[in-house]
Amino acid sequence: MAPINKRVTLADVARLAGVSKQTVSRVVNGSQAVTGETRIRVEACIEQLGFRPSLLARQLTTGRSFTLGVVANSGIGYLMSGKAYMDMVREADRMGFSLLVKEVPGHSLEEVTASFDYLIERQVEGVIWAGPEVGDSHAWLDDYDPAQLPMPMVVVNAGLRPGLDTVAFDNLHAGRIATRHLASLGRKHIGHISGPMDRWVSRQRVEGWRQELVALGLEGVHLLVESDWEAGSGGPCLRALQELCPQLDAVFVSSDRTAQGVLFEAHRQGLRVPEDLAVMGIDDLPEAQYFIPPLTSMTQDTPHMAVVALRLLVRRICKLRGEPYPAACATPEDPSLLHTLVVRQSTQGGPF
Amino acid sequence: MAPINKRVTLADVARLAGVSKQTVSRVVNGSQAVTGETRIRVEACIEQLGFRPSLLARQLTTGRSFTLGVVANSGIGYLMSGKAYMDMVREADRMGFSLLVKEVPGHSLEEVTASFDYLIERQVEGVIWAGPEVGDSHAWLDDYDPAQLPMPMVVVNAGLRPGLDTVAFDNLHAGRIATRHLASLGRKHIGHISGPMDRWVSRQRVEGWRQELVALGLEGVHLLVESDWEAGSGGPCLRALQELCPQLDAVFVSSDRTAQGVLFEAHRQGLRVPEDLAVMGIDDLPEAQYFIPPLTSMTQDTPHMAVVALRLLVRRICKLRGEPYPAACATPEDPSLLHTLVVRQSTQGGPF
């Protein structure tokens, strides 16, 4: 067995079989015009040479590309972590699709239009808009009738817009759950270190924290400081909160990374966590349980979000084409995803 | 301006211009057969409707796909981290290529062959073999004459093989540098917590550690324990090393994640780092400087590796086609990449 074939062309097969290229093409495309001995001989030559008909030709014949576009608009986006992206690649492959990633450098209407032109040129059958919602990055969607989009599209982790398919975590809910947890431990001065405030996700979490403080009758809606979601901002943000409120006894941090920086700063200051300061994050990174002390956090299953978005997109494509759904996306899934609270020593205390 | 166009077909343009589809096609392909007023009218209609000629048609005409395959063979692979992959997407786009990711579930010759068939069908012009070298995952390359590959290929972070383009970090060198650093601090019992030993990368680091111990005349080449590269294995691995050698005074850990687990375990045991035990990792994660204490590590710039591999691949494709190199890859780059030592408190001590 020749393990890997050099590119074999239609002409190679035709030469070996002693027929025209046209005839080989007909056999490949399953035309009934070639029968009997000729078909058998051509098929034997295809097998012998290991000829693979070009998918491009099939794409041109069927008018389908079997390709989905993934647009990352600024920064990397939720789906471009290794695991989430590979889960998507695998799931797409299972449903017969390849993924094509297009990075949009900015989010002006010109840039968005250019990215769609790029995707139309490549005849992608649907688009996953995977970049995070930052500033007015998604404003073009507000001005736009989704029915006018050139192909089905699913937006990931952005604000809901009427008529537009969106798969997202309920970050407002996450903010409420986190704050309720800290309050349940008797904390009275619960600060929040948000993510960048130009992010929709960050603002949703802030809103959840604020709503829950109000619902519980707690003071402190001014105890808000903005981080860049990196570990390095944990120290400066904690110090800023302490200046706003010397009695600060709990902090809900909008990422585990920044929470790690907060724990580092608390250690530096000689504070006891959680006795002096309860700290919790969000993401539930695998290593959060090895922070000192282990970090209370909230899981956010982004690979699941990626796969749910992909399945929803394929459903839309099938519906448009009047075709049955592949088994993998036969059942509709809830596009609103929830975080799960994971309580550890950084809020509840105890030995580790 | 209609910001995003519905799919406009050749037929739409032909109808508006009052010409045949053939004529539109000739204008699009720059044929000289259509001139004067007709050409001007067709071009105006193309502009007016926002018609984008299909790239598939161009691909079929030129015999080029302008697509490169990225094969992740098992697990995620070095290039599939968000930043590395997006850097590759951006660089490929700049050089006129799209990327197509194919996951190979295993690494039997059948599976490798099937993945190449998949890539040949899609007419990719070159391949980056991005999966990590695990067990006999790359054994098919040993049995294979690289000249027989159906398209140019660059292998990433695997052992060097004659005639095969490989871009990799020098992990043996990293193991030597790490061990030399710990020895320079006067440590006498330097254990190593390796990555999974079926990984080429892990074995190279072990070999570097061992060679340096021998070169320095230090005992302890038996102080070797295997981790899974996750934080969770740090504790069990440290305890295993302590059992092998109660005087253990330094440990070189094959990942920052596992090193975080080691710091956690040292803290749990009440050990002082680095006075009782010096700990260092490899990767230099952005958060390593916020570990308690801040971790000495070695940088490994995988996005750079991704881009170097991509540029090398495009050079090979251009060479094969007898075409000039794009500016981005005009200069050859060293395919052997080095880690850089970053010294922090977990080995050198001092306040933080």
XYZ file of C-alpha atoms in Angstrom:
704
model
C 0.000 0.000 0.000
C 1.380 3.385 -0.972
C 0.596 5.218 2.261
C 0.275 8.738 0.957
C -0.428 9.517 -2.645
C 1.124 12.208 -4.715
C -1.540 14.349 -6.317
C -3.125 12.105 -8.943
C -5.072 13.912 -11.644
C -8.084 13.010 -13.728
C -5.697 12.858 -16.687
C -3.573 10.180 -14.972
C -6.653 8.015 -14.525
C -7.790 8.621 -18.097
C -4.349 7.683 -19.443
C -4.177 4.454 -17.461
C -7.748 3.464 -18.324
C -7.353 4.441 -21.968
C -10.450 6.669 -21.922
C -11.101 10.402 -22.156
C -10.986 12.722 -19.135
C -14.671 13.365 -19.777
C -15.389 9.678 -19.221
C -13.466 9.591 -15.955
C -15.317 12.694 -14.825
C -18.647 11.036 -15.604
C -17.727 7.959 -13.571
C -16.630 10.125 -10.655
C -19.857 12.106 -10.725
C -21.950 8.943 -10.851
C -23.375 9.667 -14.274
C -25.332 6.776 -15.756
C -23.830 7.501 -19.191
C -20.827 5.255 -18.525
C -21.667 1.621 -17.915
C -20.377 -1.921 -18.088
C -16.765 -2.747 -18.655
C -15.621 0.859 -19.117
C -16.971 1.927 -15.742
C -15.384 -1.090 -14.052
C -12.025 -0.362 -15.712
C -12.124 3.318 -14.759
C -13.066 2.487 -11.185
C -10.208 0.002 -10.984
C -7.778 2.681 -12.223
C -9.131 5.216 -9.715
C -8.557 2.655 -6.962
C -5.111 1.655 -8.249
C -3.798 5.216 -8.519
C -5.559 6.397 -5.384
C -7.234 9.254 -7.251
C -9.160 11.724 -5.034
C -11.630 13.847 -6.974
C -11.247 17.519 -6.073
C -13.698 18.806 -3.555
C -13.487 22.154 -5.319
C -15.105 20.623 -8.388
C -17.864 19.154 -6.234
C -18.290 22.518 -4.528
C -18.685 24.208 -7.867
C -21.173 21.581 -9.072
C -23.305 21.593 -5.930
C -22.925 25.293 -5.197
C -21.977 24.351 -1.662
C -18.668 24.965 0.100
C -19.253 22.819 3.203
C -17.356 25.571 4.995
C -18.397 27.754 7.925
C -16.765 31.062 8.733
C -15.603 31.890 12.244
C -15.046 35.616 12.669
C -12.851 36.817 15.505
C -13.327 40.551 15.521
C -10.905 41.985 18.019
C -8.630 40.218 20.398
C -8.983 36.484 20.286
C -12.566 35.803 21.299
C -14.173 33.173 23.431
C -13.996 30.370 20.913
C -10.360 30.711 20.026
C -9.001 28.968 23.094
C -7.364 25.738 22.047
C -9.944 23.357 23.478
C -13.040 25.297 22.428
C -11.764 25.682 18.885
C -10.731 22.055 18.529
C -14.092 20.921 19.921
C -15.702 23.033 17.214
C -13.439 21.639 14.494
C -14.324 18.103 15.585
C -18.056 18.777 15.786
C -18.083 20.580 12.432
C -16.200 17.713 10.815
C -18.787 15.292 12.198
C -21.531 17.327 10.525
C -19.583 17.557 7.238
C -18.209 21.086 7.534
C -14.780 22.734 7.667
C -14.117 25.956 9.542
C -12.487 29.022 8.081
C -11.258 31.624 10.556
C -11.286 35.259 9.506
C -9.915 37.954 11.739
C -11.528 41.356 11.419
C -8.962 43.930 12.541
C -11.598 46.440 13.695
C -15.342 46.820 13.690
C -16.141 49.716 11.399
C -18.857 49.006 8.892
C -16.146 48.962 6.190
C -14.201 46.272 8.022
C -17.308 44.205 8.736
C -18.347 44.489 5.085
C -14.882 43.487 3.909
C -14.964 40.413 6.144
C -18.338 39.392 4.742
C -17.024 39.913 1.224
C -14.110 37.649 2.090
C -16.501 34.999 3.402
C -18.871 35.339 0.440
C -15.943 34.907 -1.947
C -15.155 31.679 -0.171
C -18.856 30.795 -0.229
C -19.058 29.934 3.446
C -22.518 28.623 4.252
C -22.835 30.304 7.616
C -20.936 32.471 10.071
C -20.155 32.327 13.762
C -19.403 35.824 15.009
C -16.990 34.851 17.745
C -15.246 38.045 18.766
C -16.108 39.535 22.149
C -18.493 42.476 22.265
C -16.170 45.417 22.940
C -17.278 49.028 22.760
C -19.327 49.454 19.610
C -17.943 46.285 17.994
C -21.451 44.903 17.537
C -23.139 48.225 16.761
C -23.385 47.310 13.094
C -25.849 44.611 14.160
C -28.136 47.211 15.715
C -28.353 49.061 12.414
C -28.928 45.912 10.519
C -31.895 43.744 9.696
C -30.659 40.181 10.406
C -32.823 38.969 7.522
C -30.555 40.976 5.231
C -27.435 39.040 6.179
C -26.013 37.144 3.198
C -25.931 33.879 5.157
C -27.103 32.476 8.511
C -25.108 33.790 11.445
C -24.829 32.954 15.138
C -23.317 35.498 17.521
C -21.420 34.290 20.563
C -21.364 35.857 24.032
C -22.813 39.223 23.138
C -25.957 41.085 24.037
C -29.258 39.707 22.714
C -30.624 41.453 19.622
C -34.097 40.813 18.232
C -34.155 38.331 15.399
C -30.499 37.432 15.796
C -29.327 34.038 17.020
C -27.065 34.522 20.023
C -25.453 31.917 22.272
C -24.184 33.470 25.486
C -23.577 32.968 29.168
C -25.977 34.771 31.470
C -23.336 36.987 33.049
C -25.871 39.083 34.945
C -27.010 35.911 36.675
C -23.364 35.075 37.446
C -22.887 38.467 39.107
C -25.959 37.942 41.275
C -24.953 34.415 42.341
C -21.426 35.515 43.257
C -22.636 38.451 45.335
C -25.287 36.345 47.060
C -22.607 33.815 47.999
C -20.375 36.461 49.595
C -23.349 38.007 51.423
C -24.389 34.568 52.703
C -21.037 34.431 54.522
C -21.990 37.576 56.428
C -19.835 39.973 54.412
C -21.088 43.559 54.484
C -18.639 45.432 52.248
C -18.525 43.501 48.999
C -16.417 45.201 46.343
C -16.267 44.234 42.697
C -13.217 44.220 40.458
C -14.781 44.234 37.017
C -13.316 43.312 33.673
C -12.745 46.080 31.113
C -15.926 48.155 31.132
C -16.082 48.413 27.359
C -16.914 44.687 27.377
C -20.530 43.617 27.398
C -19.605 40.636 29.582
C -18.024 42.892 32.218
C -20.966 45.270 32.327
C -23.407 42.380 32.737
C -21.467 41.078 35.733
C -21.313 44.557 37.266
C -25.064 44.875 36.811
C -25.657 41.501 38.503
C -23.438 42.473 41.450
C -25.210 45.829 41.784
C -28.721 44.357 41.518
C -27.949 41.773 44.180
C -26.455 44.344 46.572
C -29.641 46.398 46.218
C -31.876 43.329 46.593
C -30.046 42.375 49.799
C -30.134 45.936 51.148
C -26.330 46.158 51.261
C -24.353 49.377 50.868
C -21.378 49.517 48.594
C -22.538 49.977 45.017
C -19.685 52.473 44.684
C -17.071 49.796 45.486
C -16.263 49.185 41.853
C -12.819 49.115 40.220
C -11.951 48.104 36.670
C -9.273 45.532 35.811
C -7.822 44.391 32.483
C -8.632 40.746 33.356
C -4.924 39.957 33.861
C -3.186 38.900 37.076
C -1.136 42.070 37.120
C -4.116 44.329 37.774
C -5.160 42.416 40.922
C -2.801 44.325 43.223
C -3.593 47.873 42.075
C -7.335 47.108 41.978
C -7.389 45.714 45.515
C -5.499 48.738 46.834
C -7.956 51.052 45.057
C -10.929 49.282 46.676
C -9.276 49.448 50.099
C -8.934 53.182 49.666
C -12.615 53.491 48.801
C -13.559 51.362 51.811
C -11.113 50.463 54.601
C -13.663 47.955 55.986
C -13.718 46.013 52.701
C -14.298 42.376 53.692
C -15.056 40.655 50.383
C -14.246 41.074 46.732
C -15.870 39.490 43.706
C -13.316 39.499 40.889
C -14.383 39.218 37.254
C -11.649 36.703 36.351
C -9.624 34.021 38.116
C -6.429 35.534 36.705
C -7.064 38.880 38.361
C -8.222 37.060 41.509
C -4.800 35.397 41.575
C -3.251 38.872 41.594
C -5.611 39.859 44.429
C -4.558 36.833 46.499
C -0.937 37.756 45.821
C -1.519 41.319 47.030
C -3.464 40.131 50.103
C -0.533 37.844 50.965
C 1.899 40.719 50.491
C -0.169 42.865 52.882
C -0.313 40.070 55.457
C -4.111 39.812 55.192
C -5.730 36.487 56.062
C -7.985 35.090 53.317
C -10.881 34.680 53.933
C -10.877 35.862 57.584
C -9.888 39.435 56.694
C -10.904 39.361 53.067
C -13.000 36.838 51.146
C -11.974 36.588 47.479
C -13.746 34.897 44.624
C -13.217 34.775 40.878
C -14.979 33.636 37.760
C -13.834 31.097 35.106
C -12.890 28.245 37.437
C -9.541 27.640 35.772
C -8.237 24.112 36.388
C -5.455 25.540 38.577
C -7.783 27.721 40.718
C -7.934 24.916 43.278
C -4.138 25.253 43.717
C -4.146 28.969 44.389
C -3.084 29.885 47.941
C -5.706 29.591 49.308
C -7.820 27.606 46.791
C -10.129 29.997 44.974
C -13.913 30.033 45.038
C -14.978 30.566 41.448
C -17.688 29.997 38.837
C -17.300 27.574 35.950
C -17.800 28.848 32.425
C -17.793 26.045 29.894
C -16.702 27.892 26.744
C -16.075 24.716 24.704
C -19.735 23.857 25.338
C -20.730 27.337 24.190
C -18.704 26.825 20.997
C -20.422 23.560 20.189
C -23.915 24.896 20.982
C -23.287 27.854 18.651
C -22.046 25.558 15.895
C -25.030 23.237 16.156
C -27.445 26.146 16.085
C -25.755 27.479 12.949
C -25.980 24.128 11.168
C -29.673 23.940 12.109
C -30.214 27.316 10.469
C -28.379 26.239 7.324
C -30.362 23.018 7.073
C -33.624 24.870 7.606
C -32.761 27.336 4.865
C -31.986 24.492 2.493
C -35.044 22.494 3.536
C -32.834 19.606 4.598
C -33.114 17.406 7.693
C -30.858 18.235 10.652
C -27.780 16.036 11.195
C -28.156 13.829 14.264
C -25.659 15.987 16.210
C -27.964 19.000 16.093
C -31.350 17.322 15.873
C -32.427 18.603 19.290
C -32.596 22.340 19.934
C -30.415 23.534 22.817
C -30.833 26.447 25.202
C -28.683 29.323 23.894
C -28.559 30.925 27.362
C -25.824 29.247 29.383
C -25.289 29.388 33.129
C -22.178 29.510 35.288
C -21.876 27.153 38.262
C -20.615 28.262 41.662
C -17.658 26.276 43.041
C -16.980 27.088 46.698
C -13.427 26.744 48.061
C -11.277 28.033 50.936
C -10.818 31.606 49.630
C -14.365 32.361 50.793
C -15.440 29.561 53.128
C -12.094 29.107 54.872
C -10.952 25.784 56.328
C -7.770 23.746 55.964
C -6.227 22.823 52.611
C -24.167 52.159 0.583
C -25.674 48.747 1.176
C -23.289 47.589 3.893
C -23.526 43.847 3.394
C -24.684 42.337 0.143
C -26.902 39.356 -0.316
C -25.264 36.793 -2.544
C -25.299 38.377 -5.972
C -24.854 35.945 -8.842
C -23.318 36.220 -12.273
C -26.871 35.915 -13.630
C -27.974 39.001 -11.669
C -25.191 41.027 -13.246
C -25.949 39.645 -16.715
C -29.645 40.522 -16.359
C -28.955 44.063 -15.253
C -26.343 44.642 -17.950
C -28.431 42.985 -20.630
C -25.615 40.636 -21.659
C -24.988 36.883 -21.424
C -23.482 35.230 -18.313
C -20.565 34.258 -20.546
C -19.859 37.920 -21.197
C -19.914 38.780 -17.484
C -17.583 35.878 -16.800
C -15.174 37.146 -19.466
C -15.123 40.612 -17.901
C -14.522 39.154 -14.441
C -11.651 37.027 -15.693
C -10.087 39.979 -17.483
C -10.492 38.455 -20.925
C -9.643 40.860 -23.758
C -12.609 39.557 -25.765
C -14.996 42.062 -24.200
C -14.172 45.692 -24.851
C -15.554 49.176 -25.090
C -18.994 50.089 -23.960
C -20.047 46.537 -23.024
C -17.144 46.114 -20.615
C -17.844 49.491 -19.052
C -21.534 48.649 -18.642
C -20.800 45.219 -17.107
C -18.262 46.706 -14.711
C -20.774 49.359 -13.654
C -23.365 46.639 -12.947
C -20.814 44.587 -10.963
C -20.078 47.678 -8.898
C -23.752 48.599 -8.513
C -24.844 45.146 -7.339
C -21.724 44.513 -5.279
C -21.036 41.252 -7.114
C -18.154 39.165 -5.690
C -16.847 36.557 -8.119
C -16.555 33.161 -6.431
C -13.113 32.279 -5.209
C -13.955 28.649 -5.946
C -14.146 29.432 -9.643
C -10.777 31.162 -9.448
C -9.374 28.211 -7.530
C -10.577 25.855 -10.203
C -9.142 28.030 -12.966
C -5.745 28.550 -11.352
C -5.515 25.122 -9.798
C -4.656 26.841 -6.525
C -6.632 26.773 -3.288
C -4.707 29.476 -1.400
C -5.339 27.270 1.628
C -2.881 25.686 4.042
C -3.714 22.691 6.215
C -2.965 22.668 9.927
C -3.035 19.142 11.324
C -3.501 18.687 15.061
C -2.876 15.021 15.620
C -3.775 14.284 19.208
C -4.659 16.632 21.979
C -4.583 20.226 20.981
C -1.035 20.868 19.875
C 1.282 23.774 20.387
C -0.196 26.012 17.763
C -3.793 25.700 18.826
C -3.591 28.093 21.732
C -5.698 31.143 20.986
C -2.880 33.627 20.469
C -0.592 31.357 18.449
C -3.396 30.311 16.144
C -4.685 33.832 15.619
C -1.142 35.050 14.920
C -0.934 32.341 12.270
C -4.318 33.273 10.785
C -3.208 36.906 10.542
C 0.192 36.086 9.034
C -1.336 33.621 6.554
C -3.927 36.206 5.506
C -1.125 38.700 4.911
C 0.552 36.222 2.563
C -2.729 35.436 0.783
C -3.585 32.127 2.423
C -6.420 30.726 4.551
C -5.904 28.015 7.143
C -7.878 24.794 7.335
C -7.583 22.825 10.565
C -7.876 19.059 10.417
C -7.843 16.958 13.533
C -6.408 13.480 13.184
C -7.961 11.328 15.907
C -4.974 8.948 16.134
C -1.701 8.370 14.367
C -1.964 5.043 12.633
C -0.855 5.077 9.020
C -4.534 4.717 8.044
C -5.472 7.812 10.003
C -2.534 9.816 8.666
C -3.407 8.730 5.129
C -7.045 9.651 5.610
C -6.043 13.097 6.834
C -3.847 13.643 3.786
C -6.693 12.471 1.542
C -8.921 15.022 3.245
C -6.337 17.750 2.633
C -5.717 16.674 -0.969
C -9.463 16.758 -1.651
C -9.451 20.335 -0.436
C -6.302 20.992 -2.469
C -4.380 22.573 0.367
C -1.042 23.826 -0.909
C 0.973 22.873 2.137
C 0.646 21.371 5.595
C 1.757 22.320 9.085
C 1.896 19.204 11.210
C 1.075 20.837 14.517
C 0.225 18.024 16.885
C 2.685 17.207 19.644
C 4.985 14.233 19.196
C 3.435 11.624 21.513
C 4.496 8.002 21.573
C 4.799 6.827 17.985
C 2.642 9.643 16.634
C 5.389 10.724 14.256
C 6.659 7.223 13.446
C 5.028 7.370 10.029
C 7.548 10.089 9.186
C 10.440 7.743 9.902
C 9.114 5.255 7.360
C 8.521 7.925 4.839
C 10.587 9.704 2.242
C 9.669 13.387 2.702
C 10.093 13.849 -1.044
C 7.101 11.541 -1.464
C 4.740 13.802 0.462
C 1.943 15.103 -1.742
C 2.659 18.713 -0.723
C 5.244 20.702 1.245
C 5.020 20.126 4.993
C 6.533 21.729 8.086
C 6.528 19.815 11.368
C 6.279 21.731 14.627
C 7.994 20.919 17.928
C 9.003 17.365 17.156
C 12.290 15.546 16.761
C 14.437 16.448 13.759
C 14.201 14.036 10.837
C 16.527 14.173 7.818
C 15.048 16.007 4.870
C 12.022 17.184 6.809
C 11.419 20.823 7.713
C 10.941 21.101 11.459
C 10.501 24.181 13.616
C 11.046 23.399 17.281
C 12.265 24.682 20.596
C 15.567 23.261 21.762
C 14.154 21.567 24.849
C 17.392 19.774 25.652
C 19.056 23.165 25.913
C 16.216 24.334 28.180
C 16.795 21.387 30.523
C 20.502 22.212 30.748
C 19.944 25.932 31.418
C 17.373 25.229 34.145
C 19.605 22.721 35.915
C 22.635 24.981 35.670
C 20.631 27.812 37.247
C 19.622 25.673 40.237
C 23.174 24.365 40.656
C 24.519 27.936 40.519
C 22.485 28.627 43.687
C 24.407 25.888 45.478
C 21.673 23.247 45.319
C 22.993 19.702 45.498
C 19.866 17.538 45.156
C 18.081 18.758 42.070
C 15.050 16.663 41.208
C 13.081 16.885 37.991
C 9.323 16.607 37.561
C 9.011 15.792 33.888
C 6.059 16.079 31.573
C 4.464 12.873 30.237
C 7.348 10.660 29.136
C 5.652 9.634 25.916
C 6.180 13.229 24.771
C 9.295 14.083 22.794
C 9.388 17.497 24.481
C 9.420 15.921 27.948
C 12.158 13.465 27.101
C 14.350 16.231 25.661
C 14.046 18.229 28.884
C 14.858 15.156 30.966
C 17.912 14.553 28.827
C 19.064 18.156 29.276
C 18.640 17.943 33.068
C 20.522 14.634 33.160
C 23.367 15.831 30.930
C 23.847 18.939 33.039
C 23.853 17.005 36.335
C 26.557 14.747 34.880
C 28.518 17.704 33.484
C 28.451 19.391 36.901
C 29.381 16.195 38.736
C 26.134 16.181 40.744
C 24.387 13.067 42.041
C 20.694 12.595 41.568
C 19.988 11.391 38.065
C 17.465 9.039 39.692
C 15.433 11.977 41.097
C 12.922 11.860 38.274
C 9.126 11.778 38.562
C 6.582 12.105 35.764
C 3.685 14.576 35.820
C 0.736 15.078 33.491
C 1.670 18.754 33.080
C -1.352 19.859 35.149
C -1.357 21.651 38.495
C -2.950 18.648 40.195
C 0.092 16.440 39.768
C 2.425 18.902 41.524
C 1.607 17.627 45.022
C 1.927 13.886 44.369
C 5.102 14.416 42.319
C 6.794 16.508 45.001
C 5.956 13.913 47.679
C 7.346 11.155 45.452
C 10.622 13.062 44.989
C 10.863 13.685 48.736
C 10.543 9.975 49.308
C 13.341 9.278 46.838
C 15.535 11.931 48.495
C 14.697 13.527 51.864
C 17.469 16.114 51.307
C 15.818 17.334 48.094
C 16.614 21.062 47.878
C 15.579 22.013 44.354
C 13.121 20.911 41.732
C 12.970 21.748 38.046
C 9.372 21.304 36.920
C 8.517 20.770 33.253
C 5.548 23.195 33.301
C 4.515 26.284 35.242
C 1.110 24.694 35.904
C 2.665 21.737 37.694
C 5.116 24.080 39.426
C 2.072 25.915 40.812
C 0.913 22.604 42.292
C 4.407 22.083 43.745
C 4.328 25.537 45.395
C 0.891 24.694 46.785
C 2.180 21.426 48.259
C 5.315 23.100 49.668
C 3.052 25.689 51.352
C 0.844 22.913 52.737
C 3.930 21.193 54.199
C 5.183 24.449 55.716
C 8.342 24.440 53.599
C 9.991 27.763 52.860
C 10.550 28.449 49.155
C 13.346 28.809 48.174
C 15.200 28.426 51.533
C 14.100 24.786 51.982
C 13.214 24.065 48.396
C 13.960 26.029 45.216
C 11.262 25.579 42.567
C 11.327 26.537 38.920
C 9.033 25.917 35.976
C 8.984 26.303 32.241
C 6.547 28.290 30.018
C 6.710 31.605 31.874
C 2.949 32.037 31.964
C 1.916 35.683 32.394
C 0.635 34.878 35.894
C 3.826 33.070 37.044
C 5.060 36.336 38.559
C 1.984 36.310 40.847
C 2.520 32.807 42.202
C 3.372 32.719 45.914
C 6.317 33.127 45.734
C 6.816 34.435 42.160
C 8.085 31.600 39.976
C 11.405 31.365 38.178
C 10.622 30.039 34.729
C 11.671 29.913 31.084
C 9.801 31.703 28.315
C 8.597 29.698 25.345
C 7.211 31.898 22.616
C 4.828 29.511 20.840
C 3.125 32.242 18.768
C 6.566 32.997 17.347
C 7.064 29.301 16.587
C 3.717 29.256 14.783
C 4.647 32.184 12.587
C 8.138 30.856 11.824
C 6.619 27.521 10.762
C 4.077 29.256 8.562
C 6.672 31.426 6.846
C 8.900 28.434 6.199
C 5.970 26.579 4.649
C 5.119 29.473 2.338
C 8.778 29.650 1.287
C 8.633 25.969 0.327
C 5.424 26.484 -1.656
C 6.866 29.472 -3.505
C 10.067 27.604 -4.268
C 8.107 24.674 -5.659
C 6.105 27.023 -7.871
C 9.170 29.001 -8.909
C 7.618 32.160 -7.516
C 9.250 34.932 -5.473
C 8.793 34.859 -1.702
C 6.260 37.283 -0.190
C 7.968 40.049 1.784
C 6.863 38.482 5.092
C 8.991 35.388 4.504
C 11.732 36.800 2.308
C 14.400 36.214 4.960
C 15.065 32.674 6.182
C 14.631 32.230 9.942
C 16.300 29.850 12.363
C 13.964 26.876 12.890
C 15.629 26.016 16.226
C 14.129 28.234 18.927
C 15.485 28.889 22.396
C 13.841 29.403 25.773
C 14.897 32.340 27.948
C 15.510 32.025 31.686
C 13.492 34.418 33.889
C 14.735 34.405 37.493
C 12.282 35.232 40.315
C 11.876 34.674 44.062
C 11.038 30.943 43.934
C 14.727 30.257 43.344
C 16.656 33.406 44.214
C 14.573 34.394 47.261
C 14.098 37.980 48.384
C 11.031 40.076 49.191
C 7.993 40.380 46.910
